[in-house]
mmCIF file of N, CA and C in Angstrom:
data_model
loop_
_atom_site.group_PDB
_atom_site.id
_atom_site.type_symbol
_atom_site.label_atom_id
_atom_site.label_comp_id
_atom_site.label_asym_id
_atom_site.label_seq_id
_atom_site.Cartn_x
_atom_site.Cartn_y
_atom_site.Cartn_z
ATOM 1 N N UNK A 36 -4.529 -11.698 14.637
ATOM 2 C CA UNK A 36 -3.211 -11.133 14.663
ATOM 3 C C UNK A 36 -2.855 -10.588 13.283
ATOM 4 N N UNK A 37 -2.290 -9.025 13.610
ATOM 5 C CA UNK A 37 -1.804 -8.757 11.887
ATOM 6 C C UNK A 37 -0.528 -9.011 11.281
ATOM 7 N N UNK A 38 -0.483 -9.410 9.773
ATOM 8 C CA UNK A 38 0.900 -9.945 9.973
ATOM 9 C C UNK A 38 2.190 -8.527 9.826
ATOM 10 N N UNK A 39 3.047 -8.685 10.139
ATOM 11 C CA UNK A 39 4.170 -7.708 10.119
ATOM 12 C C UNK A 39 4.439 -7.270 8.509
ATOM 13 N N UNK A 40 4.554 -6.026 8.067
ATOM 14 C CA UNK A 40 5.059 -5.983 6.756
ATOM 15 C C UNK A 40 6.297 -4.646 6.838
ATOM 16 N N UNK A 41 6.662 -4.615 5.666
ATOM 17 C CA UNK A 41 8.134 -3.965 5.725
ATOM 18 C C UNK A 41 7.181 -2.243 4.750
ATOM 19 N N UNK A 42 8.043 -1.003 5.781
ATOM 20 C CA UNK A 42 7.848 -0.047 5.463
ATOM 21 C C UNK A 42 8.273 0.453 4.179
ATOM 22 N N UNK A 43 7.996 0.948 3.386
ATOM 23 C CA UNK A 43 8.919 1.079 1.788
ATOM 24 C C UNK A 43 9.708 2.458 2.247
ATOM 25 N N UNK A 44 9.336 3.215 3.157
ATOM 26 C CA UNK A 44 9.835 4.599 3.250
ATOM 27 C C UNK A 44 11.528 4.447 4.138
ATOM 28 N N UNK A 45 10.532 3.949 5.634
ATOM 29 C CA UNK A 45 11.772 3.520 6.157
ATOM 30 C C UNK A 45 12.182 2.120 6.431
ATOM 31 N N UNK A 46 12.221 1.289 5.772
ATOM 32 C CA UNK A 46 12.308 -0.210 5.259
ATOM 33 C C UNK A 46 12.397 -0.438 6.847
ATOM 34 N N UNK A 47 11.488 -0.603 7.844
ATOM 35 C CA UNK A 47 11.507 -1.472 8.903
ATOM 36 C C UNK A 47 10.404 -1.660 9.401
ATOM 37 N N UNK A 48 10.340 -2.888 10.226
ATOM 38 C CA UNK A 48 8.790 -3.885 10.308
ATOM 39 C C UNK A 48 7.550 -1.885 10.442
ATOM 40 N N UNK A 49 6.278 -2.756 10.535
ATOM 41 C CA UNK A 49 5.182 -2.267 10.682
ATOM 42 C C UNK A 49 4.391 -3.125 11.286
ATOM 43 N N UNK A 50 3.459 -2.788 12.396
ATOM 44 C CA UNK A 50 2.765 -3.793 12.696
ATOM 45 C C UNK A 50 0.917 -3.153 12.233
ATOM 46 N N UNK A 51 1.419 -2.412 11.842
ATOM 47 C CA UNK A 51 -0.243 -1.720 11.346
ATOM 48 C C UNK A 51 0.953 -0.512 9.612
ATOM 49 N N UNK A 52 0.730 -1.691 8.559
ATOM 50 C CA UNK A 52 0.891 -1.526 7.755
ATOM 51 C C UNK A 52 -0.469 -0.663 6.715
ATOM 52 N N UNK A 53 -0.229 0.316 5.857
ATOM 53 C CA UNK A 53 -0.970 0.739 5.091
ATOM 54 C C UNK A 53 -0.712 0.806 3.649
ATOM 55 N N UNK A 54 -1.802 0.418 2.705
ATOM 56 C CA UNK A 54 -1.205 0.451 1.343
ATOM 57 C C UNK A 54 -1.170 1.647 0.529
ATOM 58 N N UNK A 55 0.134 1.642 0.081
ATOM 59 C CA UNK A 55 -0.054 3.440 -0.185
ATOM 60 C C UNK A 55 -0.275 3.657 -1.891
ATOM 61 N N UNK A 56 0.407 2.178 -2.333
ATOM 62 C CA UNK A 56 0.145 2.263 -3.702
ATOM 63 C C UNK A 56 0.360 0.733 -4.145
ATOM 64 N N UNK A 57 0.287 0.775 -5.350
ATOM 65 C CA UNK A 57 0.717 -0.746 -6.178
ATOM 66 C C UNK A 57 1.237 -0.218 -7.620
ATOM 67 N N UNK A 58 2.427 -0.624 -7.674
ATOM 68 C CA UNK A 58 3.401 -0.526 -8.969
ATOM 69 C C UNK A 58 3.157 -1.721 -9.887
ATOM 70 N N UNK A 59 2.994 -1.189 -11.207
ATOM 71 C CA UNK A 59 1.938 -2.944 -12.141
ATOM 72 C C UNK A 59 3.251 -2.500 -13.337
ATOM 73 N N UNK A 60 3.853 -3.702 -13.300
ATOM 74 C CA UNK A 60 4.644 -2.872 -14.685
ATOM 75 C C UNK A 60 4.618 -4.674 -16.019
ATOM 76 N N UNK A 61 4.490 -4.484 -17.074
ATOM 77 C CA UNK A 61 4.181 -5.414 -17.895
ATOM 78 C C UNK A 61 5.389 -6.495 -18.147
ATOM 79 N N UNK A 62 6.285 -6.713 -17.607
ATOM 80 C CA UNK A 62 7.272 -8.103 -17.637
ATOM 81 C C UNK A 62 7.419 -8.546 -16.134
ATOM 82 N N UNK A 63 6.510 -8.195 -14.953
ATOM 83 C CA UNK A 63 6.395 -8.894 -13.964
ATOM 84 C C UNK A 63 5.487 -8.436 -12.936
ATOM 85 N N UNK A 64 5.232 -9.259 -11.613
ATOM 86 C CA UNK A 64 4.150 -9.237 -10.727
ATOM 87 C C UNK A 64 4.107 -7.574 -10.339
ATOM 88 N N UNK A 65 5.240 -6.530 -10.810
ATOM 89 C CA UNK A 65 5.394 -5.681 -9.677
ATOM 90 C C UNK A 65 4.872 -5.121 -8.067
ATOM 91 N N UNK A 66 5.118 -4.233 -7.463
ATOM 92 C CA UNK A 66 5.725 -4.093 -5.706
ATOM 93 C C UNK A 66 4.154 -3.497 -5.480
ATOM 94 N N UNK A 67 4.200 -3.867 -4.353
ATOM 95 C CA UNK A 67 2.858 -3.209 -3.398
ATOM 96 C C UNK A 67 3.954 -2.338 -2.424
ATOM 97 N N UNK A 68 3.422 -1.026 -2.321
ATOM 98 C CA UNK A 68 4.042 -0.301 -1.143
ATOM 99 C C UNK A 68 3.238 -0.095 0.251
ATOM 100 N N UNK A 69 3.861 -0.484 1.274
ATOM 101 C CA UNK A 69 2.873 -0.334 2.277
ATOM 102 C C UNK A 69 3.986 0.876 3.068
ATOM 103 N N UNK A 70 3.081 1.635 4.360
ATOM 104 C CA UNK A 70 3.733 2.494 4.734
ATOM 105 C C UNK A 70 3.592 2.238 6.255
ATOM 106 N N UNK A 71 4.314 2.984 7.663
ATOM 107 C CA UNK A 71 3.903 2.926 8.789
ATOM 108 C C UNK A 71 3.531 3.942 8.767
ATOM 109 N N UNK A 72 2.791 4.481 10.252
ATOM 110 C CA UNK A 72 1.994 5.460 10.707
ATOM 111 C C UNK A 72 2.775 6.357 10.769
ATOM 112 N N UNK A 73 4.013 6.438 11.165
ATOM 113 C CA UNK A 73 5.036 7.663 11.218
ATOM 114 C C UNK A 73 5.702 8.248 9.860
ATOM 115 N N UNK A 74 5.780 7.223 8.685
ATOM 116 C CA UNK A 74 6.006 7.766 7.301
ATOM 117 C C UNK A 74 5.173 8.638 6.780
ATOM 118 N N UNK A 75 3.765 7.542 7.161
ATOM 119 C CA UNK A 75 2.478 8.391 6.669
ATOM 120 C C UNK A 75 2.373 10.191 6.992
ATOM 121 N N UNK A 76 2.799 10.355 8.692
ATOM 122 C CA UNK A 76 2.763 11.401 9.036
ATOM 123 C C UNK A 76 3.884 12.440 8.573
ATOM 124 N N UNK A 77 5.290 11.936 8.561
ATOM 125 C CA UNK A 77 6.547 12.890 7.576
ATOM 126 C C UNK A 77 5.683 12.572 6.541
ATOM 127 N N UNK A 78 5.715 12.003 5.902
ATOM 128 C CA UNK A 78 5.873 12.720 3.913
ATOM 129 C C UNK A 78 4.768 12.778 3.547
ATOM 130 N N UNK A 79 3.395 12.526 4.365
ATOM 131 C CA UNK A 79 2.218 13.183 4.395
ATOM 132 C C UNK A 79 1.559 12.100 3.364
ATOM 133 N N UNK A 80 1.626 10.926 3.487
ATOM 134 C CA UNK A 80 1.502 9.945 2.434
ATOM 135 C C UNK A 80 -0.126 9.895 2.585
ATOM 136 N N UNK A 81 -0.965 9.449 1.959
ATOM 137 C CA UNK A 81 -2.347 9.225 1.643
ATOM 138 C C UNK A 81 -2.752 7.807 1.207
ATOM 139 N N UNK A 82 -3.902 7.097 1.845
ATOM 140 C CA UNK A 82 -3.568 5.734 1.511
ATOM 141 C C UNK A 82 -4.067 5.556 -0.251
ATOM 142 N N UNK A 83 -4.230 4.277 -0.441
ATOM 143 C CA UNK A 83 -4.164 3.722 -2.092
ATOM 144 C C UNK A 83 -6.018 3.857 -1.812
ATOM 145 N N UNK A 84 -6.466 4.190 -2.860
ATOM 146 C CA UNK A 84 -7.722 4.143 -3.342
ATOM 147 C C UNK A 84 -8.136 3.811 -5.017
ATOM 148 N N UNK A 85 -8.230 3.060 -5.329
ATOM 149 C CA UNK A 85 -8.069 2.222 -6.588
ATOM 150 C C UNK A 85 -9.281 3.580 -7.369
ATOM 151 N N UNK A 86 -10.748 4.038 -6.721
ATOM 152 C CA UNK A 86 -11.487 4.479 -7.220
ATOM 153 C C UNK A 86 -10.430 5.974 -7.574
ATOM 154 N N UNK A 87 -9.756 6.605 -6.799
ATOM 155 C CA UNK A 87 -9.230 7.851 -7.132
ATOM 156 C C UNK A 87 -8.272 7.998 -8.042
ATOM 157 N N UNK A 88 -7.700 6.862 -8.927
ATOM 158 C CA UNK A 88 -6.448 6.561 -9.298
ATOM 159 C C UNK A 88 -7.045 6.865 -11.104
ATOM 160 N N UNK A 89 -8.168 7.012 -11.372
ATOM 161 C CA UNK A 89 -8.056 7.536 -11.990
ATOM 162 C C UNK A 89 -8.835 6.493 -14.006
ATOM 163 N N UNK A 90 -8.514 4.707 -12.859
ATOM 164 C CA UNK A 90 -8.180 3.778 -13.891
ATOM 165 C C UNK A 90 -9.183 3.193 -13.569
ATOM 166 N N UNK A 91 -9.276 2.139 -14.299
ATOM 167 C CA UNK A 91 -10.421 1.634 -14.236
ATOM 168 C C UNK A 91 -10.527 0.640 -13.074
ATOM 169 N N UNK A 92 -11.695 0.278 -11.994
ATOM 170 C CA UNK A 92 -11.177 -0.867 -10.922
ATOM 171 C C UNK A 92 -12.289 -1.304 -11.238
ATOM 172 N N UNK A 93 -11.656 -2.997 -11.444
ATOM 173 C CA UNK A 93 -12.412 -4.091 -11.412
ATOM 174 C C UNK A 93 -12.532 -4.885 -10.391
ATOM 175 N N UNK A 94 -13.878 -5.497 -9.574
ATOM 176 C CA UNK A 94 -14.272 -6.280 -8.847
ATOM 177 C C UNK A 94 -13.971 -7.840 -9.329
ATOM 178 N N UNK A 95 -12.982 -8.875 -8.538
ATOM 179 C CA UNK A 95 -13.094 -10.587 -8.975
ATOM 180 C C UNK A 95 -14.398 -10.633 -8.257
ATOM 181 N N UNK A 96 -15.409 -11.554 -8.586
ATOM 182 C CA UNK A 96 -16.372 -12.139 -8.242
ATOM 183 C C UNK A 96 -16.755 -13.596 -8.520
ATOM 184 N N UNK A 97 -16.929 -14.326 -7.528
ATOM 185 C CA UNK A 97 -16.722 -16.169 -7.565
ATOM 186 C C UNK A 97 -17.728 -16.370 -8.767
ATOM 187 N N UNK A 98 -17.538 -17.062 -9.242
ATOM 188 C CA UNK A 98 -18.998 -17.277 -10.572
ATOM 189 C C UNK A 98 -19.432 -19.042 -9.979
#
């Protein structure tokens, strides 16, 4: 079962949530944005790809 998450576009449930980005700001955890399928389709949103972003992505790996 997936769990329900809140749309950032039109702030209401999602049951097939997508991550569209992650906001990192340096005095706290900052926001993950997830989107529904119908936001995605208005504002033409594109999902989060850490490799396209430009920065560096690091793998955690159990040691």
């Amino acid at each position: 079962m997936t769990a329900l998450q809140w749309c950032t576009w039109c702030t209401g449930y999602t049951p097939q949530p997508t991550l569209i980005a992650v906001i990192e700001t340096g005095s706290g955890p900052g926001a993950i944005q997830y989107a529904c399928p119908d936001c995605m389709r208005i504002y033409r949103l594109r999902p989060f790809d850490p490799a396209m972003s430009g920065c560096p992505v690091y793998q955690r790996h159990r040691a």
